[in-house]
Coordinates of C-alpha atoms (C1' of nucleotides) in Angstrom, one line a residue:
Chain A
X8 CA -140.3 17.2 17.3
X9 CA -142.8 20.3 17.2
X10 CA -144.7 18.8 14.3
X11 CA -148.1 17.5 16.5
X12 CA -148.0 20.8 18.6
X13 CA -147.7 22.5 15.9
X14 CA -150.7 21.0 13.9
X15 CA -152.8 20.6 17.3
X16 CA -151.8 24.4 17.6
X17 CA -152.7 25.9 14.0
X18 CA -156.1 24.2 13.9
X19 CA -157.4 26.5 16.9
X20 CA -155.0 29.6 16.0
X21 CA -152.7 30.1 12.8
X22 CA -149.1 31.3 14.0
X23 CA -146.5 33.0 11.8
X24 CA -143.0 31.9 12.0
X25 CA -141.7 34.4 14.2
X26 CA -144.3 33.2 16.6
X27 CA -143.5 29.7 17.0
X28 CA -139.7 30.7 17.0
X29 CA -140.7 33.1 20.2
X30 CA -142.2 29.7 22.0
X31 CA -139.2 27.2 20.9
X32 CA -136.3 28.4 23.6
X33 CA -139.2 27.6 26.6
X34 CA -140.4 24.2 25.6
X35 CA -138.3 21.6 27.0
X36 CA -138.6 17.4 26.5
X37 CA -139.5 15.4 29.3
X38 CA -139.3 11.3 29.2
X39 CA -141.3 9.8 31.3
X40 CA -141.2 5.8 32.1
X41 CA -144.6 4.3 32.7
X42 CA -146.1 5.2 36.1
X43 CA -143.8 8.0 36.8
X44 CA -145.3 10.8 38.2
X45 CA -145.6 14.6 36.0
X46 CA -147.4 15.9 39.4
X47 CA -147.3 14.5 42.7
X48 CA -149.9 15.2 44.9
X49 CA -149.0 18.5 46.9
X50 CA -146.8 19.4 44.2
X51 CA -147.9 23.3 42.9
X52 CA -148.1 22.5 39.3
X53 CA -145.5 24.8 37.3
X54 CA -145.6 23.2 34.1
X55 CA -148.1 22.8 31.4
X56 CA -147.2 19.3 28.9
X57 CA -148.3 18.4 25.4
X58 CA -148.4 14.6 25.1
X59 CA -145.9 14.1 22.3
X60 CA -145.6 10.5 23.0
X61 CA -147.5 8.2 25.3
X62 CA -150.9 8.4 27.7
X63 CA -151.0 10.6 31.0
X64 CA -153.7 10.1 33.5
X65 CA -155.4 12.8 35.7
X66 CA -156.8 11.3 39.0
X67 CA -156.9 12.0 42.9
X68 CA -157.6 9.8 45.9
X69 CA -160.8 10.5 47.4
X70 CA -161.3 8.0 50.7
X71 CA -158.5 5.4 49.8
X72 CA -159.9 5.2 46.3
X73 CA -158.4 6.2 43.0
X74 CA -160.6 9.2 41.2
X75 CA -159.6 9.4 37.6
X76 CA -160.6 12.7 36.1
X77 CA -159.2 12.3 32.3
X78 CA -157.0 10.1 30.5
X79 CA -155.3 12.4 28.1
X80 CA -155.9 11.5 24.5
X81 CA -152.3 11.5 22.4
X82 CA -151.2 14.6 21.2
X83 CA -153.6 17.0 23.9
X84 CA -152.4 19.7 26.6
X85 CA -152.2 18.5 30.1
X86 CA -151.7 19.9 33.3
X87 CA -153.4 19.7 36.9
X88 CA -155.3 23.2 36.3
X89 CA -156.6 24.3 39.7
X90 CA -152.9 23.8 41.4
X91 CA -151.2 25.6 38.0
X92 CA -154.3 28.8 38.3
X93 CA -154.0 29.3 41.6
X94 CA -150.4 28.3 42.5
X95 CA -151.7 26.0 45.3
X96 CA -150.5 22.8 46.6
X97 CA -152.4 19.8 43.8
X98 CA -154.4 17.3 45.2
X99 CA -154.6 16.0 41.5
X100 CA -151.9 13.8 40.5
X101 CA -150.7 13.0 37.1
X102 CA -149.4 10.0 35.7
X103 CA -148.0 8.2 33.2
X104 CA -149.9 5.4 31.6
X105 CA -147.3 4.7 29.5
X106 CA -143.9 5.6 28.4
X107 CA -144.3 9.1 27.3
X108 CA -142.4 11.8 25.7
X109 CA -143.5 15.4 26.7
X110 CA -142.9 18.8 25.8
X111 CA -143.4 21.4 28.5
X112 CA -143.6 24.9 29.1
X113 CA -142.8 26.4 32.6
X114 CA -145.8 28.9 33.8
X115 CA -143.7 32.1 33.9
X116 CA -142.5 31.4 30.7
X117 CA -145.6 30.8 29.2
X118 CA -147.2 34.1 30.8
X119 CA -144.5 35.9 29.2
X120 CA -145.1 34.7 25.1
X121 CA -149.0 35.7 26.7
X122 CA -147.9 39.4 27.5
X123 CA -145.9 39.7 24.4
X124 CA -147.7 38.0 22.1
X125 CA -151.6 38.2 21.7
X126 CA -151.8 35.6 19.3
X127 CA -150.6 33.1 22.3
X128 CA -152.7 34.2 24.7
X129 CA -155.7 33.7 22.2
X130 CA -154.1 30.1 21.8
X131 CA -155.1 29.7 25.1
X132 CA -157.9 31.0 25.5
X133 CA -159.1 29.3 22.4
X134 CA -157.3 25.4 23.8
X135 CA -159.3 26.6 27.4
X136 CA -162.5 27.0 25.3
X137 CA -162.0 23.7 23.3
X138 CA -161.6 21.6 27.4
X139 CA -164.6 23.1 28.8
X140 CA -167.0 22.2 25.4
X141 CA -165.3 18.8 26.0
X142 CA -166.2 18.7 30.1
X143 CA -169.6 19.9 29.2
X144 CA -170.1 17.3 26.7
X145 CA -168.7 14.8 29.4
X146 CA -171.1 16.2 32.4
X147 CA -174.1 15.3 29.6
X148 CA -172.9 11.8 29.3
X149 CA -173.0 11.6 33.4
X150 CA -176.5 13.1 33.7
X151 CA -178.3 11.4 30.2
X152 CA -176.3 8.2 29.6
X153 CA -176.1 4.8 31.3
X154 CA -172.4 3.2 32.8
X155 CA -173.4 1.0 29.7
X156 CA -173.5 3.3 27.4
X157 CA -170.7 5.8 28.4
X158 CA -168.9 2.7 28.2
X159 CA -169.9 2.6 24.3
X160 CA -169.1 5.5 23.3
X161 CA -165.6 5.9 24.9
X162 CA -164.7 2.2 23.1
X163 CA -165.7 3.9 19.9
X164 CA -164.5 7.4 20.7
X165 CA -161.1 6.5 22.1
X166 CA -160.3 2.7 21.1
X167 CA -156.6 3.3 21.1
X168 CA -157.1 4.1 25.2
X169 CA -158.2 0.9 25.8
X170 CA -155.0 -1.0 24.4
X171 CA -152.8 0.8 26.9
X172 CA -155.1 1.5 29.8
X173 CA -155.6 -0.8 32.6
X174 CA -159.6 -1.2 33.1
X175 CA -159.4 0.1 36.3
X176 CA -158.6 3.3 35.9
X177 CA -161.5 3.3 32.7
X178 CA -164.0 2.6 35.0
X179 CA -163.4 5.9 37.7
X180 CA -163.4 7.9 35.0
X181 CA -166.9 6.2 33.8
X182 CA -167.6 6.9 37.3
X183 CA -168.2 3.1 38.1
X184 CA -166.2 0.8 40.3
X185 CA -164.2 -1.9 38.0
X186 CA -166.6 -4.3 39.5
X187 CA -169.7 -2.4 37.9
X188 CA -166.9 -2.6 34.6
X189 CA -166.9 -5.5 34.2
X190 CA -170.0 -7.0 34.5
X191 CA -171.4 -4.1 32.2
X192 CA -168.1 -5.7 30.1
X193 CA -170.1 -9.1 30.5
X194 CA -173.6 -8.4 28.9
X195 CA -172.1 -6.0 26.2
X196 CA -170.1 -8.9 24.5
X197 CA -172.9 -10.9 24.3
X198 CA -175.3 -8.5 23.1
X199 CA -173.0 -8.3 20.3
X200 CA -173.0 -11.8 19.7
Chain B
X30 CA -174.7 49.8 35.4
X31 CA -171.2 48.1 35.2
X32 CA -170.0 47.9 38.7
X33 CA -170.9 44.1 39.1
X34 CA -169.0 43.5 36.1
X35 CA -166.1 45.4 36.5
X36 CA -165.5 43.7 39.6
X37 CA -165.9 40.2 38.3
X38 CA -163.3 41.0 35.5
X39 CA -161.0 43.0 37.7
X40 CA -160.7 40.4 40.1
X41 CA -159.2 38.3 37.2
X42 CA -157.3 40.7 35.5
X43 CA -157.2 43.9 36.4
X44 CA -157.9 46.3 33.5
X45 CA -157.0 50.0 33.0
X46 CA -159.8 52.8 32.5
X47 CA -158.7 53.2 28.8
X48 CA -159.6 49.8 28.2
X49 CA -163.0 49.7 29.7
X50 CA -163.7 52.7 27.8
X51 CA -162.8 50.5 24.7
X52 CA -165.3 48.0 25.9
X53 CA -168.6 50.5 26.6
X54 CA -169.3 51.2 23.1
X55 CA -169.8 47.3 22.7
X56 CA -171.8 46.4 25.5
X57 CA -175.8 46.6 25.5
X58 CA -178.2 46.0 28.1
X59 CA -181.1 43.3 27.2
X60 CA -184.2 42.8 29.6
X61 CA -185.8 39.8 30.1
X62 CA -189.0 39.0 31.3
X63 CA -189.0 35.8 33.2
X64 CA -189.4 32.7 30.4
X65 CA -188.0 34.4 27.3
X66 CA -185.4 33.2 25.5
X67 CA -181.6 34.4 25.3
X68 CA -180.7 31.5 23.2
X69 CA -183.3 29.3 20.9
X70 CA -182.7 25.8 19.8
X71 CA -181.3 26.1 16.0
X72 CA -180.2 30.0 17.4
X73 CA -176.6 30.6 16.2
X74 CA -175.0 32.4 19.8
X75 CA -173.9 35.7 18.3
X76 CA -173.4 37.0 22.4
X77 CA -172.2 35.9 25.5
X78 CA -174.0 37.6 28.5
X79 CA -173.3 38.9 32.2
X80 CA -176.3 38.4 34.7
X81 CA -176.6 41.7 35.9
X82 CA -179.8 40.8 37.2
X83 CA -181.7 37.3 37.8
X84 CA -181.0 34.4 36.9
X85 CA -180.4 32.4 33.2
X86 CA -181.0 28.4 32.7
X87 CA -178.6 26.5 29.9
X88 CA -180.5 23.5 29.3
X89 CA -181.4 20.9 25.8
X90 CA -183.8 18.5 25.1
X91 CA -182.8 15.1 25.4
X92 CA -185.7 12.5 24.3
X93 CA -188.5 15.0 25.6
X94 CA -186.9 15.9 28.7
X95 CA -185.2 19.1 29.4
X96 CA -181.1 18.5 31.2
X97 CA -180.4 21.8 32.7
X98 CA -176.4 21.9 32.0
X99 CA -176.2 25.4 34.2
X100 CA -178.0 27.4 36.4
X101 CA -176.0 30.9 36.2
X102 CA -175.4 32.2 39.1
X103 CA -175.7 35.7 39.9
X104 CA -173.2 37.9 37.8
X105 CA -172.0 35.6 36.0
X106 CA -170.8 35.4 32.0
X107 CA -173.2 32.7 30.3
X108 CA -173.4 31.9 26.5
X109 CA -174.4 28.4 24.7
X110 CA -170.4 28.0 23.9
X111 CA -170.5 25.1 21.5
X112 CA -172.5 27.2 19.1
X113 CA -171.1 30.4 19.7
X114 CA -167.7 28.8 19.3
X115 CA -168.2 27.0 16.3
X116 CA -170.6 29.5 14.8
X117 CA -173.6 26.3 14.5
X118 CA -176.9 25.8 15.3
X119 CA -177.4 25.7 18.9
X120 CA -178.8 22.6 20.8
X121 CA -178.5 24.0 24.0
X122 CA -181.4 26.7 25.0
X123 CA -181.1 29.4 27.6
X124 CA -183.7 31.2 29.2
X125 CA -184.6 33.6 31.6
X126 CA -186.1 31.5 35.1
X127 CA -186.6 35.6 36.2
X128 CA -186.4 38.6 35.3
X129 CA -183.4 39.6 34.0
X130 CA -181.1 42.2 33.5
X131 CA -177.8 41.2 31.0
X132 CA -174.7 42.9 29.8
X133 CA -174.1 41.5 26.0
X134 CA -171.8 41.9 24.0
X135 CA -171.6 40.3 20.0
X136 CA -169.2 38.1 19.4
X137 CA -167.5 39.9 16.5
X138 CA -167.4 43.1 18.8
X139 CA -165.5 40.7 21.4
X140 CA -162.9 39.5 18.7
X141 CA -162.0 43.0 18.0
X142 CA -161.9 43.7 21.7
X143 CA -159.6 40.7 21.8
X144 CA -157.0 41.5 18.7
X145 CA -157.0 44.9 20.0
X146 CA -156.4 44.6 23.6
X147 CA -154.5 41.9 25.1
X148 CA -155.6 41.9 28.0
X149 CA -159.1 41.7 26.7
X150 CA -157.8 38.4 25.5
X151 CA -156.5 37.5 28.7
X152 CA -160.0 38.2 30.6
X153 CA -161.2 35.6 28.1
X154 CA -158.6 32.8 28.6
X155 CA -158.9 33.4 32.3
X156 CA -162.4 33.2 32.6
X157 CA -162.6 30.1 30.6
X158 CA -160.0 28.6 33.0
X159 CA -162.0 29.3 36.2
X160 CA -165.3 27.6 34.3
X161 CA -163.4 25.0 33.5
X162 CA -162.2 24.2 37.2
X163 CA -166.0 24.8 38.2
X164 CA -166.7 21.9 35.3
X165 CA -164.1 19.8 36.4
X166 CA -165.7 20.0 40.2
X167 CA -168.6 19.2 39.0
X168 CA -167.6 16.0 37.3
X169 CA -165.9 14.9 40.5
X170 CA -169.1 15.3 42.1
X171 CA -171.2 13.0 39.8
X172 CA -168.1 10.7 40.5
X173 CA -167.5 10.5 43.9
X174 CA -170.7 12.1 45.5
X175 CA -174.0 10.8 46.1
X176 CA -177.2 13.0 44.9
X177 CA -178.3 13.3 48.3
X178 CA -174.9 15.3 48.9
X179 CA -174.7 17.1 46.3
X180 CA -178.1 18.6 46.5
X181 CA -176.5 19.6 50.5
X182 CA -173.3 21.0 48.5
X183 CA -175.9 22.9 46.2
X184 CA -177.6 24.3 49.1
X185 CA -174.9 25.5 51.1
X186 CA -173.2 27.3 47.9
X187 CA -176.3 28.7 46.2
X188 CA -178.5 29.6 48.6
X189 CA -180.1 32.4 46.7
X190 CA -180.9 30.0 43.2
X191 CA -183.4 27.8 45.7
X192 CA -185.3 31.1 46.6
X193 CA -185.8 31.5 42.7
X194 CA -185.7 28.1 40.7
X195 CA -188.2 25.4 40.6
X196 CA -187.0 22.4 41.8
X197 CA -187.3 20.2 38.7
X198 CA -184.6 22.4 37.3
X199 CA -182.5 21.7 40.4
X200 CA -183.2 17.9 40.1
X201 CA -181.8 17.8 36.4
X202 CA -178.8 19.9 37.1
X203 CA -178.3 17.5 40.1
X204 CA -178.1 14.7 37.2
X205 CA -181.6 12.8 38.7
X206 CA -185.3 12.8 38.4
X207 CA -187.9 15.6 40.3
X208 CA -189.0 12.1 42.1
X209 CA -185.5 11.3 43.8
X210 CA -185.3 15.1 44.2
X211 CA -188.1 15.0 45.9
X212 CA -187.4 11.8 48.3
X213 CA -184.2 12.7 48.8
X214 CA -185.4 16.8 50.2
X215 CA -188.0 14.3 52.6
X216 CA -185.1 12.4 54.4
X217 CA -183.0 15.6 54.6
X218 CA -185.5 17.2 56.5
X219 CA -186.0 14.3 58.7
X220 CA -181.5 14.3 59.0
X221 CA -182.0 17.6 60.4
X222 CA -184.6 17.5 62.9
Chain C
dG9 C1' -212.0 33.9 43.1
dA10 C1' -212.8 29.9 40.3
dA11 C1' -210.9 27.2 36.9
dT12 C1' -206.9 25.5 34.7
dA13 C1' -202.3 24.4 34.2
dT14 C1' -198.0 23.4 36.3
dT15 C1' -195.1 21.8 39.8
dT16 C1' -194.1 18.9 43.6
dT17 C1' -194.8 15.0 46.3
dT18 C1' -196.0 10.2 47.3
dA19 C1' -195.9 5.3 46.5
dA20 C1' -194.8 0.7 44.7
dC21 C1' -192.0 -1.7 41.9
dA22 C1' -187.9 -2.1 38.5
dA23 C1' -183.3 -1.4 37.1
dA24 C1' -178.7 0.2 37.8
dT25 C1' -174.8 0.4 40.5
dG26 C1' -172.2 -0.2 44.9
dG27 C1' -169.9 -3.0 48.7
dT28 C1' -167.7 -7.0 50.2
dA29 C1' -165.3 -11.1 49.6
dA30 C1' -163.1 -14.3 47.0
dA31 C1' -161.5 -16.7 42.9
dA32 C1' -159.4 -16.5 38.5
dA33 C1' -156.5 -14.4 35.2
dA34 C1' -152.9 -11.6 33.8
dT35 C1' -148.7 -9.4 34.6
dG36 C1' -144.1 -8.6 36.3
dA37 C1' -139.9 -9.9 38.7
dA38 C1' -136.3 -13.1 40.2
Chain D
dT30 C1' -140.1 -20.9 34.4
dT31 C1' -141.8 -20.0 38.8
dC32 C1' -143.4 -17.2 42.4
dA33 C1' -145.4 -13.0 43.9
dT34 C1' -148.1 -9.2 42.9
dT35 C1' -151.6 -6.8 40.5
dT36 C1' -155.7 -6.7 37.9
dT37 C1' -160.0 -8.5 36.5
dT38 C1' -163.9 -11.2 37.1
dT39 C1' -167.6 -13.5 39.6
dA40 C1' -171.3 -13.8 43.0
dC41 C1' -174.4 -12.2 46.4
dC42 C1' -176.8 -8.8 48.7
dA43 C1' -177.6 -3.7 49.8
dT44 C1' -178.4 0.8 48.3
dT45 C1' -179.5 4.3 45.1
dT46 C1' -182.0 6.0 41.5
dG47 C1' -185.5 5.4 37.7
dT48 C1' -190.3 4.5 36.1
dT49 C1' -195.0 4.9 36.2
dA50 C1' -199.1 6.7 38.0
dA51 C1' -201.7 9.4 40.8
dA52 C1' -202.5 12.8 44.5
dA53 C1' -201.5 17.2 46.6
dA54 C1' -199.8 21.7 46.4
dT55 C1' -198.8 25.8 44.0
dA56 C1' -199.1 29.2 40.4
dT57 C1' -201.4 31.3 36.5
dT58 C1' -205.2 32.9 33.8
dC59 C1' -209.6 34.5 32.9

DNA sequence: GAATATTTTTAACAAATGGTAAAAAATGAA
DNA sequence: TTCATTTTTTACCATTTGTTAAAAATATTC
C-alpha cells in the first residue's frame, strides 16, 4: 500500500520508522472512477494525494476552453496548490484520467507531522523544490522549443501518458489547440518514415 | 540591513527573535557592480541570495542566445536551484543588470539552520510553494495569453524592472524575440493614444 | 566630445499556430 | 449491433511570431 510513497519519499528525505509510523493514522485511500472529480472548481483544496494508482489531470477553464496545467505522472504528489496555500476557493480542477487509487493527507493533519516533525517538513520542502525545477524546466520548453518538438520530448519522456490520455487534453498542456496536435501529429509520422 | 528581509520571511512564517539571531551569524552582504556575476556557467550554487538592492537576471545560453528564466524582483530570494539543489555544474547564469546589494547565505549554513530550527525549514518549504505558484502563473500565461498581453501584464506588475532592464531581457523572459518586442511596444502605444 | 559598441527599431518575407467549420473516426451506451 | 456522443482529423484562411538585414538610437570608452 505505502510501498511507492514510501520509495518516492526516501529518495528526497530518508525517514526512520517511527516517522512513517507518525504519518500512517492521517493517510487515507480514495478510489476514484475515471472522470471523477478530486477538486471541483470553487472547492478550497484540503487534501494533498499521492497517485498510487491511475492518472490525475490538473486543468481550468479559461473562456469556454479547457487549460490543462499537468497530467500527473504515476506515483507523484498532487494537489491544486494556490486553493490548498491560501485556503481560497480553486479555480483549478482536478480530475481523474483514469481509474485511480489515491492516498491523501488532510492539510491540518499534514501541518501537524510538519510542527512535530522536522524531517516532514523538510520532505516538503524538499518534494516543493523538486515541482518548481520541473516548472522551470517546463517554462524553457515554452520559450526555446517548437509545439513539434515539445511534442517529442513528452512522447519520449512520458510514453505511458499517452496510452491513457485523450489527445486533447495533451495538446493544452503543449499549449496548442488539438487542431495544431494533430497536424504536428501528421508531419512527425512521416518524418519517421 | 535586514528589515526587507525580515519582512518578506515574517510575512510567511513568523519567526521569534531567538531564531533570527540564529540566522545573523550566517548571512553576509555581497556587492555587486552592475554586470558581475553571482552565478557562472559550470559554477556549483553554494548560496541562495535576497535582493537587498537592485536587481539579479537568471538566464542560459541556448544555441548562442541568452533565455532570461527570471528577472528578480526587488527583495526577493534568487539562486540557480537545479545546481544548488543537486550540487552540479550550473547551466543557468545569474548576474547583476544593477548594482546590487544581496543577503547570502551558503547552503551548508542553511541546512544547519534547517535541522536546527523548524521553522527555518518551514520558511524554506513555504517559499518554495509561493515560487512555485508564481511558476505555475507563468506557464498559464504562455498558455492562454498572447505576448502582446503579457508584456501589458508585465508592465502593470513590475513597473519598477522597465525603469532598469533593457528590453531584450524583457523580450526573452516574455518567451519572444527583441523584434516582436519591439512591434508589439509600437502598436501598444498606438492602443493607447 | 568623438568614436565605438550595444541596444532598439524597422521592414519584408517565412514559418508556426490559431480559428472556424465540417468530416471522419473512435468510443460509449442502450 | 446500432445509435448517439465524443474525439480526432482535415482543410482553408487569418494571425502571431520568427528570421534576416539594416538603420536608428542609446550607452560606453577613450
Amino acid at each position: 500500500m505505502y510501498q511507492h510513497v514510501r520509495e518516492f519519499v526516501n529518495h528526497l528525505v530518508p525517514l526512520t520508522e517511527e516517522e512513517w509510523e507518525a504519518a500512517y493514522p492521517f493517510i487515507d485511500v480514495l478510489k476514484l472512477k475515471k472522470n471523477e472529480f478530486f477538486v471541483e472548481e470553487g472547492d478550497i483544496a484540503r487534501y494533498i494525494s499521492f497517485t498510487n494508482k491511475g492518472y490525475l489531470r490538473v486543468y481550468y477553464n479559461h473562456d469556454g476552453t479547457e487549460i490543462t496545467r499537468d497530467i500527473s505522472p504515476l506515483h507523484s504528489f498532487v494537489t491544486a496548490l494556490p486553493s490548498y496555500v491560501s485556503r481560497t476557493p480553486s479555480f483549478e480542477i482536478i480530475q481523474a484520467i483514469t481509474d485511480c487509487e489515491l492516498l491523501v493527507i488532510r492539510r491540518d493533519h499534514l501541518e501537524e507531522l510538519f510542527e512535530k516533525y522536522n524531517h516532514w517538513q523538510k520532505v516538503g520542502r524538499r518534494i516543493m523544490e523538486e515541482m518548481f525545477v520541473d516548472t522551470q524546466r517546463r517554462i524553457y520548453a515554452f520559450i526555446t522549443q517548437t509545439a513539434e518538438t515539445r511534442y517529442k520530448l513528452m512522447m519520449m519522456q512520458f510514453p505511458d501518458i499517452f496510452l491513457h490520455v485523450p489527445l486533447q487534453y495533451i495538446a493544452s498542456y503543449l499549449g496548442i489547440t488539438s487542431q495544431s496536435l494533430s497536424r504536428l501529429r501528421k508531419t512527425v509520422l512521416f518524418d519517421e518514415e
